Structure formats: C-alpha cells, structure tokens
Short mmCIF file of C-alpha atoms (C1' of nucleotides) in Angstrom, two decimals:
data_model
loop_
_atom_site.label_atom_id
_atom_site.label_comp_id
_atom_site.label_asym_id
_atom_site.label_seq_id
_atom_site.Cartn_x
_atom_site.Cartn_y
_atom_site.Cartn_z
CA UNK A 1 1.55 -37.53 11.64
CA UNK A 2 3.80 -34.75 10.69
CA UNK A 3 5.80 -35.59 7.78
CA UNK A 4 9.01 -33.56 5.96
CA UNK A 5 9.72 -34.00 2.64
CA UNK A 6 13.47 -34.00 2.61
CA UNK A 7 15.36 -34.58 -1.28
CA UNK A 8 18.28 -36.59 -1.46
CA UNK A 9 20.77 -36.34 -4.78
CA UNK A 10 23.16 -39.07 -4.78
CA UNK A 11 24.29 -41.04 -8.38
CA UNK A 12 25.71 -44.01 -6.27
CA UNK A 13 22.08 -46.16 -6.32
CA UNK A 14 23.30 -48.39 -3.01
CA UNK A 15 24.19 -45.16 -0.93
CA UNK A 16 21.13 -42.88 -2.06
CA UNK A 17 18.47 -45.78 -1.49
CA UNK A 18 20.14 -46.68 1.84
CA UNK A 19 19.48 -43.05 2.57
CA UNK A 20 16.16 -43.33 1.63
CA UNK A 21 15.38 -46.01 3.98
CA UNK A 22 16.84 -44.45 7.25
CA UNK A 23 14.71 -41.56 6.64
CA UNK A 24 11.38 -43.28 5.82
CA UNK A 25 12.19 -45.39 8.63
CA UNK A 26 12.08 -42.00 10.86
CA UNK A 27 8.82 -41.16 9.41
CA UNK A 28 10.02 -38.58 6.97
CA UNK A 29 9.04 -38.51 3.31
CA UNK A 30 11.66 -38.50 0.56
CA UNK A 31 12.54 -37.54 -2.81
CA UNK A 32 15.37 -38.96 -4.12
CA UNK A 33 17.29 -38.24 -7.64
CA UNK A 34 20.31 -39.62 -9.04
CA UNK A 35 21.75 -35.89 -10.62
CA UNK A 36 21.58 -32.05 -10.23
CA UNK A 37 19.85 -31.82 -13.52
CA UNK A 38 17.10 -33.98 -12.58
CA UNK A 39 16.81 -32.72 -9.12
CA UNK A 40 16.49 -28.96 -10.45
CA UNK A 41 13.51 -30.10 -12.37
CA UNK A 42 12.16 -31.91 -9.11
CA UNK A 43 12.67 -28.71 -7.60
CA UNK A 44 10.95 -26.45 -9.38
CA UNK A 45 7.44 -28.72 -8.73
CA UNK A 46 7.98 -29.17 -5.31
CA UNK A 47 10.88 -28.01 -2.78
CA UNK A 48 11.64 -29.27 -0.22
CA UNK A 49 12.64 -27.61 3.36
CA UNK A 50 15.92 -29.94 3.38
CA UNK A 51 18.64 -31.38 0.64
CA UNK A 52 20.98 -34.19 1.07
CA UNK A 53 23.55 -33.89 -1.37
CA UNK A 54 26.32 -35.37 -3.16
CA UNK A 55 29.57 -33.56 -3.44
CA UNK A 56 31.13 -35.77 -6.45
CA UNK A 57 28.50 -36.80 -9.26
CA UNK A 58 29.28 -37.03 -13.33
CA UNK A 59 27.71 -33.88 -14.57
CA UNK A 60 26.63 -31.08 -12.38
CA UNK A 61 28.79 -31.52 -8.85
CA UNK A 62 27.32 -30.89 -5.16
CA UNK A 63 29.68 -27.95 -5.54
CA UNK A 64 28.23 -26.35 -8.48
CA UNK A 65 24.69 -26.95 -7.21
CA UNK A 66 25.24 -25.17 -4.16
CA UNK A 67 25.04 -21.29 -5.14
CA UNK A 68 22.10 -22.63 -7.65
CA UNK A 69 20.21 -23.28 -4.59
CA UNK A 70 21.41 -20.89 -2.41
CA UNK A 71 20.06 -18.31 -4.96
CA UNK A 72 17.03 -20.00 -5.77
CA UNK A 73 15.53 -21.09 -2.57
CA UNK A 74 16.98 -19.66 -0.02
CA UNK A 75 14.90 -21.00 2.52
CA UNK A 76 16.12 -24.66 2.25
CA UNK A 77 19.02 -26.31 3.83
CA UNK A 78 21.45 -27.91 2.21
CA UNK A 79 23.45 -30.96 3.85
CA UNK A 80 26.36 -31.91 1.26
CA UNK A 81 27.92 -35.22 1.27
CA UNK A 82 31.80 -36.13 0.19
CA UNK A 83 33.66 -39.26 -0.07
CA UNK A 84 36.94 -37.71 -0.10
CA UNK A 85 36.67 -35.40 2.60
CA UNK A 86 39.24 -32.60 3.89
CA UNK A 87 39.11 -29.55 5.54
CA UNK A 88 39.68 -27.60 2.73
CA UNK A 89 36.72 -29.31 0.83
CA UNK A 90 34.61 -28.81 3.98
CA UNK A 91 35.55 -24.73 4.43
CA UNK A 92 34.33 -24.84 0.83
CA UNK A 93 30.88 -26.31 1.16
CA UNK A 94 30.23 -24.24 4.15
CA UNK A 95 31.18 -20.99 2.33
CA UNK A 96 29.57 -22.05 -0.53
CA UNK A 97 26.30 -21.96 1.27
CA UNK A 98 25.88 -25.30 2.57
CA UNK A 99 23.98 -25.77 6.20
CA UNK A 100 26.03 -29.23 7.20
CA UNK A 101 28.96 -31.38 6.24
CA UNK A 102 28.74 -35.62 6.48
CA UNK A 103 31.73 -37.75 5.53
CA UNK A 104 31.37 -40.72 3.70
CA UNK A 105 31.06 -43.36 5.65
CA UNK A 106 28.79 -42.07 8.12
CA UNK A 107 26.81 -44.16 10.71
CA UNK A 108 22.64 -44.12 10.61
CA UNK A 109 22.90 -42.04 13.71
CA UNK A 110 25.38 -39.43 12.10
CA UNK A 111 22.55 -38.87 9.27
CA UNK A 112 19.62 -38.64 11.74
CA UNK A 113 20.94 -36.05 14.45
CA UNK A 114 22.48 -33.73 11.07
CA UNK A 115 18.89 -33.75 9.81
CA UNK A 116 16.88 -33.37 12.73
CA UNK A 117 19.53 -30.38 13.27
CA UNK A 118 18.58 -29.02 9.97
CA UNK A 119 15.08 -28.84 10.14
CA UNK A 120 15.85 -27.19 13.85
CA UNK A 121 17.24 -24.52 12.64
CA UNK A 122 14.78 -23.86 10.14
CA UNK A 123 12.14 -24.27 12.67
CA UNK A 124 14.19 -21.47 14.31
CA UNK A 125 14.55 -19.58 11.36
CA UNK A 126 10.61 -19.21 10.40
CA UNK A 127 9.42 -18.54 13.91
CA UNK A 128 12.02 -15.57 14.21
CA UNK A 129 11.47 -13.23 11.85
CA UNK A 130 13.32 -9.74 11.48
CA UNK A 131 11.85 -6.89 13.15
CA UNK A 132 11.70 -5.15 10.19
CA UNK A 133 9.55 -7.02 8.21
CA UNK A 134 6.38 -6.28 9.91
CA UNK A 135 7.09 -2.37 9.17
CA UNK A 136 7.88 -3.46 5.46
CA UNK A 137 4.57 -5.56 5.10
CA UNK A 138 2.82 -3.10 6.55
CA UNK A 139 3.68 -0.32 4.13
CA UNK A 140 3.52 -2.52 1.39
CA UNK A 141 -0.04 -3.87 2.15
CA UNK A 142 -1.57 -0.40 0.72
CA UNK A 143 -2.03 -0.18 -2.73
CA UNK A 144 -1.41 3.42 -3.05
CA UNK A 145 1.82 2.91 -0.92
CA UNK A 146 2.94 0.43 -3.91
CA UNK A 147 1.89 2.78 -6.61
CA UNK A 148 4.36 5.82 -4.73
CA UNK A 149 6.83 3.35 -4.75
CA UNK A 150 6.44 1.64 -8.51
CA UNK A 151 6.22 5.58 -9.74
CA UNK A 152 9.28 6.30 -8.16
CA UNK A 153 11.01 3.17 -9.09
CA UNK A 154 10.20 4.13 -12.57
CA UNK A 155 10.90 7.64 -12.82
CA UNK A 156 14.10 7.86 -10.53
CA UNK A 157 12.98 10.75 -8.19
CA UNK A 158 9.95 12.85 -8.74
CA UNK A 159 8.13 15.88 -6.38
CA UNK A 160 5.60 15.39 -4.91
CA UNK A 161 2.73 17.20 -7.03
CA UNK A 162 4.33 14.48 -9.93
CA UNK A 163 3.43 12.06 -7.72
CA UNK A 164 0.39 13.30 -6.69
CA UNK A 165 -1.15 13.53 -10.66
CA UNK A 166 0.95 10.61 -11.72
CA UNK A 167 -1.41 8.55 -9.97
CA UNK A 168 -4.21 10.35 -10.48
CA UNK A 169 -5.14 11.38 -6.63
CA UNK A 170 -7.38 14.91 -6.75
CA UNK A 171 -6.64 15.08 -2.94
CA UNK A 172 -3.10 15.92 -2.55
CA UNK A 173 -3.51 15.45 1.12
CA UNK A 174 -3.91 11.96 0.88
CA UNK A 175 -0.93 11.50 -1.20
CA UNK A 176 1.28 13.00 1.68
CA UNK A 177 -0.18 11.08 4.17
CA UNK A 178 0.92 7.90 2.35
CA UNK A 179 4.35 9.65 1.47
CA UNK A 180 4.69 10.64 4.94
CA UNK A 181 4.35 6.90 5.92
CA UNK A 182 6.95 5.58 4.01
CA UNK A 183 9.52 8.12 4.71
CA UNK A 184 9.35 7.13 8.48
CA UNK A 185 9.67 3.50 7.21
CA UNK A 186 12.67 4.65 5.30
CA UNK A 187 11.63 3.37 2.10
CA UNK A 188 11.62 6.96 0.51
CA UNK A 189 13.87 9.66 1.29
CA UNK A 190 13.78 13.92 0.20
CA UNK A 191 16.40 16.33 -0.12
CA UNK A 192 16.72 19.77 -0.31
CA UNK A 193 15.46 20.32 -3.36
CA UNK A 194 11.98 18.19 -1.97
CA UNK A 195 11.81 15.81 -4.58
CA UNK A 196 11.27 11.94 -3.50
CA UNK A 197 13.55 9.07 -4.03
CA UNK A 198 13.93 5.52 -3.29
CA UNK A 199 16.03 4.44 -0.30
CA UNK A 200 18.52 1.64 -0.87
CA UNK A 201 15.56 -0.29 1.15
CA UNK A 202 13.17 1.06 -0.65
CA UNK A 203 14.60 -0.24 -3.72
CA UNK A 204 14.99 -3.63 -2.13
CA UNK A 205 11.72 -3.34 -1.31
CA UNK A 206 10.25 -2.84 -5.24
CA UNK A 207 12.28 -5.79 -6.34
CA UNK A 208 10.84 -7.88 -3.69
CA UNK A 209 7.64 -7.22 -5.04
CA UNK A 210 8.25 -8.04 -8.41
CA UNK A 211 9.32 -11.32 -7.35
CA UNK A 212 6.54 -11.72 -5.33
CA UNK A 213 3.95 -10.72 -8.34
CA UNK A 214 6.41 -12.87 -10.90
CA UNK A 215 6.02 -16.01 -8.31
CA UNK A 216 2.62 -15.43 -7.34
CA UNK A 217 1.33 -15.11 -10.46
CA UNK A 218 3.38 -18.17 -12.17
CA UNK B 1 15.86 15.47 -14.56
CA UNK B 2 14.62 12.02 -14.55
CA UNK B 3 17.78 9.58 -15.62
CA UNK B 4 17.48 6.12 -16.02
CA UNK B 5 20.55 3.55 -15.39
CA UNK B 6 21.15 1.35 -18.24
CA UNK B 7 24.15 -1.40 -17.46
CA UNK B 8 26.08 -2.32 -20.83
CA UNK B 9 28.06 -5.43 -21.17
CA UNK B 10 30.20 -5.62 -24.22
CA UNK B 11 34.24 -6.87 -24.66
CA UNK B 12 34.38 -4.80 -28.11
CA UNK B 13 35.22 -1.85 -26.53
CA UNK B 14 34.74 0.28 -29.29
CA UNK B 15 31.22 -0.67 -29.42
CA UNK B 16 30.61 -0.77 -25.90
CA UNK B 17 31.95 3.37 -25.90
CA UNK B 18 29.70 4.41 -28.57
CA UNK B 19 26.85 2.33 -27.51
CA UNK B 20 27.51 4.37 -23.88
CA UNK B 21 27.88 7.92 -26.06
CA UNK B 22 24.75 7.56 -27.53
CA UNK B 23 22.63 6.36 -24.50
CA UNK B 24 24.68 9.06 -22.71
CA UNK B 25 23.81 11.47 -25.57
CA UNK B 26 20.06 10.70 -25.06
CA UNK B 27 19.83 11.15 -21.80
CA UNK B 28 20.69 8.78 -19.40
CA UNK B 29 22.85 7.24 -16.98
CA UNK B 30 25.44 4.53 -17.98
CA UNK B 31 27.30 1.37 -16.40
CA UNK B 32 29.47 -0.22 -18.78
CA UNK B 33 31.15 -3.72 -18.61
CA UNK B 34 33.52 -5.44 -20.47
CA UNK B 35 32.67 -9.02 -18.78
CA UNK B 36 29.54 -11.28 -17.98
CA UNK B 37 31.57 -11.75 -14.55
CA UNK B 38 32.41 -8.34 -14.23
CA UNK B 39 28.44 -7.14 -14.73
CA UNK B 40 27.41 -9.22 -12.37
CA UNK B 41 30.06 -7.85 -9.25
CA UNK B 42 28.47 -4.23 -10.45
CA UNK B 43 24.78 -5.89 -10.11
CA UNK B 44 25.11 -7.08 -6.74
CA UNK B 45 25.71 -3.50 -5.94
CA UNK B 46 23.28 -1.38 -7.64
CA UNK B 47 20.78 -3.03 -10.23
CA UNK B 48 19.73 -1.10 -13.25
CA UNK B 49 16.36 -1.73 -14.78
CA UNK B 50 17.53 -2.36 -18.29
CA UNK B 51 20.85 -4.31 -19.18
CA UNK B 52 22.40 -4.14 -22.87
CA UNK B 53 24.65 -7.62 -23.14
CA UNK B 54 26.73 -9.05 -25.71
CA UNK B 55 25.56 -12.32 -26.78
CA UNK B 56 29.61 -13.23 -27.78
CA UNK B 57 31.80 -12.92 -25.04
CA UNK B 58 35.25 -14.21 -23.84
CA UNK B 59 34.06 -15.97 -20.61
CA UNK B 60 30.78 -16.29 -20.12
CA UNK B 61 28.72 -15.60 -22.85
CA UNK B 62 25.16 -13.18 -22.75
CA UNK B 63 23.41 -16.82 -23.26
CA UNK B 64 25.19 -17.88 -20.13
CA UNK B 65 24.03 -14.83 -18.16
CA UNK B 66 20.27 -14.52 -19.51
CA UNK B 67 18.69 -17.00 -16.88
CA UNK B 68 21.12 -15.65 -14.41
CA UNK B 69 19.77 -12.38 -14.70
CA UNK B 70 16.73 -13.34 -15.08
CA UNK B 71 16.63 -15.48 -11.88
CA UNK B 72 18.13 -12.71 -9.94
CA UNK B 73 16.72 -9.68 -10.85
CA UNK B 74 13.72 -10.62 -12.44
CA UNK B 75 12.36 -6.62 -12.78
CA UNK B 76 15.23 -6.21 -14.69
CA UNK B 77 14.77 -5.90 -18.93
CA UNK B 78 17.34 -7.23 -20.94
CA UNK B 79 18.29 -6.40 -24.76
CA UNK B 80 20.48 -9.14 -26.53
CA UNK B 81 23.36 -7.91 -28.93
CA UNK B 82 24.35 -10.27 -31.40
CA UNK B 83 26.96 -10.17 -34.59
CA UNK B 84 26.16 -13.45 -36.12
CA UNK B 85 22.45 -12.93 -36.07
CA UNK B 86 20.03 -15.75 -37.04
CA UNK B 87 16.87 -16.29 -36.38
CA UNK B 88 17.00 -19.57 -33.96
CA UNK B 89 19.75 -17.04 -32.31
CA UNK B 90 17.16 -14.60 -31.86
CA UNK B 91 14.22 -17.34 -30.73
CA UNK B 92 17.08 -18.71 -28.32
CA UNK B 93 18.00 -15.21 -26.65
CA UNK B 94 13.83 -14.52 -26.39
CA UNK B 95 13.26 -18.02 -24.91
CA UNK B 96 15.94 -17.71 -22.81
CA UNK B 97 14.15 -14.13 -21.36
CA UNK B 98 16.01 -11.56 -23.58
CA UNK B 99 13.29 -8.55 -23.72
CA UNK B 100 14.75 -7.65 -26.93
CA UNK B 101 17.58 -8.45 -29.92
CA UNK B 102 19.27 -6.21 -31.45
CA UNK B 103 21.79 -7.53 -34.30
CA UNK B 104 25.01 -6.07 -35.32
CA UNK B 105 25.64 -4.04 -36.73
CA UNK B 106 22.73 -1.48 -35.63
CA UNK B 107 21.66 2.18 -36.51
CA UNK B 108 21.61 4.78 -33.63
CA UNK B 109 18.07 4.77 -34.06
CA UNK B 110 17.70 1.08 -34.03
CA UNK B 111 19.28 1.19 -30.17
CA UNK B 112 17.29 4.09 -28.91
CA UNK B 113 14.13 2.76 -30.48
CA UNK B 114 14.42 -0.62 -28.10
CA UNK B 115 15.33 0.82 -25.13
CA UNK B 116 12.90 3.28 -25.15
CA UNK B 117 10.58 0.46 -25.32
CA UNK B 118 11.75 -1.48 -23.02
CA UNK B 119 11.37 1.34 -20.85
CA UNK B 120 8.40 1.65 -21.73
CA UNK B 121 7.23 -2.04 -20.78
CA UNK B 122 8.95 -1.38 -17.58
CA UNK B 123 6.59 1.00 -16.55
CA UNK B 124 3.56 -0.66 -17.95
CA UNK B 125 4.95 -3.62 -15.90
CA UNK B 126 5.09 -1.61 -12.58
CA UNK B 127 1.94 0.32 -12.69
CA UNK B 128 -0.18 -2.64 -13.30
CA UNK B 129 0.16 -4.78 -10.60
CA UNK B 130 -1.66 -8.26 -10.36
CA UNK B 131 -4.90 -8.09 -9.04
CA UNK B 132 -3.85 -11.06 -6.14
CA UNK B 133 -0.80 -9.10 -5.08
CA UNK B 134 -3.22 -6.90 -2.56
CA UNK B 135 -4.73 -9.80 -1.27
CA UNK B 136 -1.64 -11.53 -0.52
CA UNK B 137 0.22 -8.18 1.12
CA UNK B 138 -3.10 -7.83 2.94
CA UNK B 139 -2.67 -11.21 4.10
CA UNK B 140 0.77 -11.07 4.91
CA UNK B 141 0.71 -7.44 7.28
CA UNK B 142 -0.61 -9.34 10.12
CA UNK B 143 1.72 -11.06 12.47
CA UNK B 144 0.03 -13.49 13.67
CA UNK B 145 -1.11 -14.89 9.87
CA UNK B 146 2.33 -14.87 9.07
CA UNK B 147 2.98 -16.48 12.01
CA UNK B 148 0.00 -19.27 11.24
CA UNK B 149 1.89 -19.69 7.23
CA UNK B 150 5.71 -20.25 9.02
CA UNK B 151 3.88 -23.28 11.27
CA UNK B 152 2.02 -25.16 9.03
CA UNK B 153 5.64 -24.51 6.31
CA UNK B 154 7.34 -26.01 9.34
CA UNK B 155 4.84 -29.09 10.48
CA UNK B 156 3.13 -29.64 7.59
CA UNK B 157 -0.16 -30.14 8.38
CA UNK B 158 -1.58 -29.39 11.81
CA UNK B 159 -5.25 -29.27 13.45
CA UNK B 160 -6.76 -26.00 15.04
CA UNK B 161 -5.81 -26.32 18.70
CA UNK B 162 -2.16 -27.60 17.39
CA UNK B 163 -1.68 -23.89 15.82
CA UNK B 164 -3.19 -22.08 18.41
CA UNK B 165 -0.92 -23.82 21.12
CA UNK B 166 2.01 -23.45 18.88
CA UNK B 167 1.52 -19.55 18.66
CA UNK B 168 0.80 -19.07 22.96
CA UNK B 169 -2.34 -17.82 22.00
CA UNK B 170 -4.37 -18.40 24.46
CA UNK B 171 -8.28 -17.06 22.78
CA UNK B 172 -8.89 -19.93 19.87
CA UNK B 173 -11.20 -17.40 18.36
CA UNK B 174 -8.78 -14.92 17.41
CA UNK B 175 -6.72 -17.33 15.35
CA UNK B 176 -9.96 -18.89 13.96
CA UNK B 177 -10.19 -15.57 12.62
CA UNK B 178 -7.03 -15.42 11.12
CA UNK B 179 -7.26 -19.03 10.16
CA UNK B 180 -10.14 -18.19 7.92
CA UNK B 181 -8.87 -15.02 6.59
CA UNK B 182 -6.19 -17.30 5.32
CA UNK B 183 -8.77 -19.68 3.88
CA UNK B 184 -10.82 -16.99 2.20
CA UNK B 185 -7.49 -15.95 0.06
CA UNK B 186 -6.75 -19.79 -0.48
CA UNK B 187 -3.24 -19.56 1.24
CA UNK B 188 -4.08 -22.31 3.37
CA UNK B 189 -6.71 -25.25 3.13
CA UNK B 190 -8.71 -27.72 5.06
CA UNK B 191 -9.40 -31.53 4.79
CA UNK B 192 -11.78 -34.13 5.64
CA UNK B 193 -10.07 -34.29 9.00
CA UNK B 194 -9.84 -30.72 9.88
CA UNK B 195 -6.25 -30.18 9.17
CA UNK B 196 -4.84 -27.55 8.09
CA UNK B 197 -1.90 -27.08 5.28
CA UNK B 198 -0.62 -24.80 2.96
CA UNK B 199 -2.34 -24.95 -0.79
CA UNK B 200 0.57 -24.19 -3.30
CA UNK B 201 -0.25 -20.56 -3.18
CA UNK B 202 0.71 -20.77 0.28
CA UNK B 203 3.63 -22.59 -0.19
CA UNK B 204 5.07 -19.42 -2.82
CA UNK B 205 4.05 -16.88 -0.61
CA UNK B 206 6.20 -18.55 2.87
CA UNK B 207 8.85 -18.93 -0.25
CA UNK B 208 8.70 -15.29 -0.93
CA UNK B 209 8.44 -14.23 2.64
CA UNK B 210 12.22 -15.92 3.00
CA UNK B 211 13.50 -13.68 0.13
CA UNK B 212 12.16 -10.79 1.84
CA UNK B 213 13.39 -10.97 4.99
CA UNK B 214 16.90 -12.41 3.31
CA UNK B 215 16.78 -9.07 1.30
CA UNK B 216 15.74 -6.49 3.56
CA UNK B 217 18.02 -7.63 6.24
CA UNK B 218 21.16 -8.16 3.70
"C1'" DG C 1 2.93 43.79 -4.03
"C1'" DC C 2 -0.66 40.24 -5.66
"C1'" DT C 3 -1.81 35.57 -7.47
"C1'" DG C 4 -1.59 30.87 -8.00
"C1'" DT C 5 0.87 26.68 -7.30
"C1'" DT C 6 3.48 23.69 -4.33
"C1'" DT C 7 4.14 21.53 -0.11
"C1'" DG C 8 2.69 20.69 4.25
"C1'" DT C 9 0.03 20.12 9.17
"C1'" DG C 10 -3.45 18.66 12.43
"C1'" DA C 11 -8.03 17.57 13.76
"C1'" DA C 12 -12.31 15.33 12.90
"C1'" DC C 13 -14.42 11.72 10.75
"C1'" DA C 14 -15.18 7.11 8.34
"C1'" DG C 15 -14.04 2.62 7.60
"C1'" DT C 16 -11.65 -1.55 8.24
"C1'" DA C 17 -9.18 -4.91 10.85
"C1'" DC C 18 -8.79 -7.06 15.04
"C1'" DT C 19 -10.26 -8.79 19.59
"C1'" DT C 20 -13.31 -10.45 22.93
"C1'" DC C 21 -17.14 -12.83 24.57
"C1'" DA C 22 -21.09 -15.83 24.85
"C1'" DC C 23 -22.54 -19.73 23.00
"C1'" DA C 24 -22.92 -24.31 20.46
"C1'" DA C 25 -22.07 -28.48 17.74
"C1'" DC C 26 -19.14 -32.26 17.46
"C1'" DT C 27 -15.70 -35.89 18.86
"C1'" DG C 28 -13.53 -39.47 21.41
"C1'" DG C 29 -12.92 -41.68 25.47
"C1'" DA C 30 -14.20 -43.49 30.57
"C1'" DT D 1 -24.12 -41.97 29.16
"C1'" DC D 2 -21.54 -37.96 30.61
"C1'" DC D 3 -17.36 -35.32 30.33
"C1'" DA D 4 -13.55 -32.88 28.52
"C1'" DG D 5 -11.44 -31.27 24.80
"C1'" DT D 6 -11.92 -29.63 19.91
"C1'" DT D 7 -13.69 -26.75 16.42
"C1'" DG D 8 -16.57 -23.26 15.14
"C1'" DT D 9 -20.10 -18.99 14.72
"C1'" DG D 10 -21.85 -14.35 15.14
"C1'" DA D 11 -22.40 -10.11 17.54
"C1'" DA D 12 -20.43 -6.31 20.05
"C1'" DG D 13 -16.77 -3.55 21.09
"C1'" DT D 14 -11.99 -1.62 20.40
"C1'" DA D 15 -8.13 -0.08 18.02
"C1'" DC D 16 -6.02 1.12 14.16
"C1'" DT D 17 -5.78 2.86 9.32
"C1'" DG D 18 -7.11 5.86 5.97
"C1'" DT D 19 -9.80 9.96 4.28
"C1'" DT D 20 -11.43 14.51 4.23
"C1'" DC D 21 -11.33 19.21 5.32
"C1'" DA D 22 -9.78 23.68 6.83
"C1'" DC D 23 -5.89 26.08 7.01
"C1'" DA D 24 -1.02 27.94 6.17
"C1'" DA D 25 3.87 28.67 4.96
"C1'" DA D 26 7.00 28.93 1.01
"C1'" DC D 27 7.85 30.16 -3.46
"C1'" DA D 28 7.56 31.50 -8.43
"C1'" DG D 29 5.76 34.52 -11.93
"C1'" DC D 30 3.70 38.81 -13.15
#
DNA sequence: GCTGTTTGTGAACAGTACTTCACAACTGGA
DNA sequence: TCCAGTTGTGAAGTACTGTTCACAAACAGC
C-alpha cells in the first residue's frame, strides 16, 4: 500500500538492476540511473527520501556527489556503495555526509535491513522536530513580522520610528507590539543606542525565507 | 549609519584594493578575497547580500562558484568581473545567475552604478514577497499540520483514520480540520479512494521545512 | 522652561484560529 | 440485514492573536 521511492546510481547495469529487483520485490518503488549527471537531473523532478549510491563511476564519483546532495536536499539519505572498501574510504563517506556504508559484495539481506534503517531514521527525523521551530513559524506566519524583518535585513539596523514609516503603519503601537514579539523570539535584538538589528537567528531566519519564496514559487 | 556588506573576490590584488577603496569610499562595509575557496570559508560565516567575483581565477574560477552561490545563498546578488569580455561571456555569467557583468577594465562610476542597483533589486526583492508565502507560513504555524505534511512525506499516501492514529489524536474532527485547511491551500490532495498525499507544493514546502530546522538549529 | 518627537506600557476590545460536540452518510464485512 | 468502523459536516464555544486607545517617560531643539 505504502510505497517509497528510493533512487539507485550505479554504472555497473548487472549490479544496479539486481538492486532494483530486491527492492521492488520488498514493495518499494525505484528509480534507477546509471551516473551522477543523470541522476541530478532525476533529482531535480522528483527526490526521493533515500539514495543508493555508487562510490566508483566514470565521470562524477559517489564521492563528489555526496556534498552536492548533502547541500541540496538535505532531507534525504544517502547509502554509498564501494567495491574497494577500507576504513579510510568508509570514515570518508560518513564525513562526507553519507547516512550508511555497504561493501561490495553484499548479501540481499545486508541491502534490506541498511534501507529499512534509512528510512527509520528519517521516520525519526520528521516526527521530531526542534523545539524551536514552532516559535520560528510562528513569528514568521505574520506578514508584518516578515516585513520588520525584510526592512531590517535590508537596511542593516534601523529605530524604530524608521521602521514604523518604512512600512507605512500610522499606529506606532502596533509596530512595537510586533517588534516586541520578535525580540522575545530572539530574531531581533536593540542596544543602547535603541536601534533594531537582526540576530544571527534572525538572519538565518530571512534567508530561510527566501528559499522558501525562491522554491515555492519555482 | 546604515552599511551594507559587500564580499569581493579577486586574485589581482591591486584591483581587488581599489575595488575595496572605492566601495569603502562610498560607504560601505567590505570583505575581500583573493580565492573562490577562500570566499566561500568567509560565507559560511557571515553572508553578505551582494558578492563582487572575478570571473578568472587561479582555482576555481567565478563560473565555477556562480551556481554554488547561487544554490547556497540564493538572497545573495552577484556581479561578474571579467577581463576578456565577450558577449557569450556575459550571456554565460547571466545564465549561470550573475545579477550583473561588469568588464575590465571599469570606471569608478561604472562599479558604483551596479551595485547600487543591485542593491536596489535587493530591496525590491525583499519587500515584495509572493503572494503564496502567507498562505504557506499560515499553514505551516500549526503543529499539528506540520505534523499531518511530515506523515504523509513519510508514508506516502495514507487514509483519514491512518493520520489521525498516527498523530494520538484521539477527536477525528480536529484533524479533519486541519486536513482541510491543508486542502484549501493545495499542500495536500485527495483521490478517488480517499487518500491522502502531498501535491508537489506539498512536497517543496516538507523540503523547505528540513532546511529550516537544519538552519536554525546549525 | 516649553514643545514636539521618539519610544514604550497595559488594558480593553475585535477577530481569527482552534477545539469540541452532536450528528450523519457511507463502506465493508458477518 | 445489521453492525462497526470510516469519513465527513456545521454550529457553538474557547483560546489565542492582533488591534486600538489612553497614557507616560525620555529626550532633543528652541
């Protein structure tokens, strides 16, 4: 009933379709690409939760895919595969970001219980989320909140009667309720002088958004 | 009062100190590097909304780090230096997500004149957010909806009572509620058969909701 | 000192988001 | 057929969020 879509990059054609089968024959739904290059494309359609892939391939490497994927969806894991396998090489992939090692040859089993660990773990991962980010959303879910923080974003630090005209608000009362808000969120600090800044969070925060308006919007 | 970061990454460093004297001169606040590789250790840190790059560098090159930057720190506005300036150089660099070009070798005025523009986009960029973006935050400030997008990211599909059980929530009604507040803003959909899944909307936002919580907690 | 602007507080009110409840249509099996 | 579980609706109430207003301290300029 429920089915994953798991990816699998692998140029050997024997090892990558035998893949294929021991997953479809666990019920799970596969994509499967013989390079990086054509996998990135793949990617940006569709991505899947999980990646099976191969450490050694002519043109872009297992290795070299890694921090691509790391950086660019974050949320799925990453299983690499090697043929020539050593601790060294391991310590790598698992610094380099990947979620799970497998040694060429590995048994059907030896696939199955890495995967299923996998998408564990991400079950895990989505059903705990940080503390934090409710308080974040929260803030964020105002529209005036976002124009404080855009304002300040773009104009470095301002006081709070800029602010206050800046986005055109006749009640300044309103303003510093909002302001008040997201200094005991810690997105916006004051100092002596009283003029507003961004927190390092806070700036996390306005680049967060962009992404989200860049990927929503796309 | 108000000073705006500008990074510049140049290996000429004559040009990269009087490109920094005359920002400096103007105004604002400069980071200068004299590597791709170098920039990017200083970004991880503290990103600037505007980056000046060399297109020819020892190492990697500003063509190299375009869709880097751009991937990363997609807020951030980028201006394209080049000595050997033709036009499928320029069409390249803009493709590639350069904001602007700038050839070699250019007038004082000629510098100021772009960033002051791209400055200016920046803030047109901010102020006007998309129209979706308060639906989606709206959507995305209530626990239990976000709670709702991570299951059906993690199962796939799943009918009412599936969700409901999944969450411990024991009152269907109150995530029927939810359930259609997440229909009404399209993040989620409904078949013949009265699943539920994410529509591709749905599938960004969960995406997004990873960076955020990878970047808030970092 | 007076005047006007800036910055701020708290209480009352308005509005929205959320929950609860009572009820009902439908579905698949014994 | 009846029964139990599933899926859903709408109204009423509650809780929370956001707005407005009346007021005031701090400060700068004259």
């Amino acid at each position: 009933m429920i089915t994953e879509t798991i990816m699998v990059i692998d140029d050997d054609q024997d090892l990558r379709e035998s893949i294929v089968e021991i997953l479809e024959d666990d019920g799970y739904t596969v994509t499967a690409c013989a390079t990086a290059e054509a996998a990135l494309q793949v990617l940006a359609e569709k991505t899947p939760r999980l990646v099976l892939v191969d450490n050694m391939m002519p043109g872009m490497g297992g290795m070299a895919l890694l921090p691509l994927l790391k950086r660019e969806y974050p949320a799925t894991k990453i299983i690499m595969i090697t043929a020539f396998s050593t601790v060294d090489n391991a310590v790598a992939a698992m610094r380099g970001g990947a979620d799970d090692y497998l040694s060429k040859p590995f048994r059907r089993d030896d696939l199955l219980v890495a995967v299923r660990r996998a998408l564990e773990v991400l079950k895990f991962d989505l059903q705990h989320e940080e503390p934090c980010m409710d308080e974040a959303l929260t803030c964020l879910s105002n529209p005036i909140r976002r124009q404080i923080l855009a304002a300040l974003s773009v104009n470095g630090h301002m006081r709070f009667m800029d602010i206050t005209r800046t986005l055109g608000i006749s009640d300044h009362t309103k303003v510093n309720f909002h302001l008040k808000n997201l200094k005991t969120n810690n997105l916006i600090s004051q100092n002596r002088e009283k003029t507003y800044r961004l927190t390092p969070q806070g700036e996390k925060i306005i680049d967060c958004l962009h992404l989200l308006s860049k990927r929503i919007s796309s």
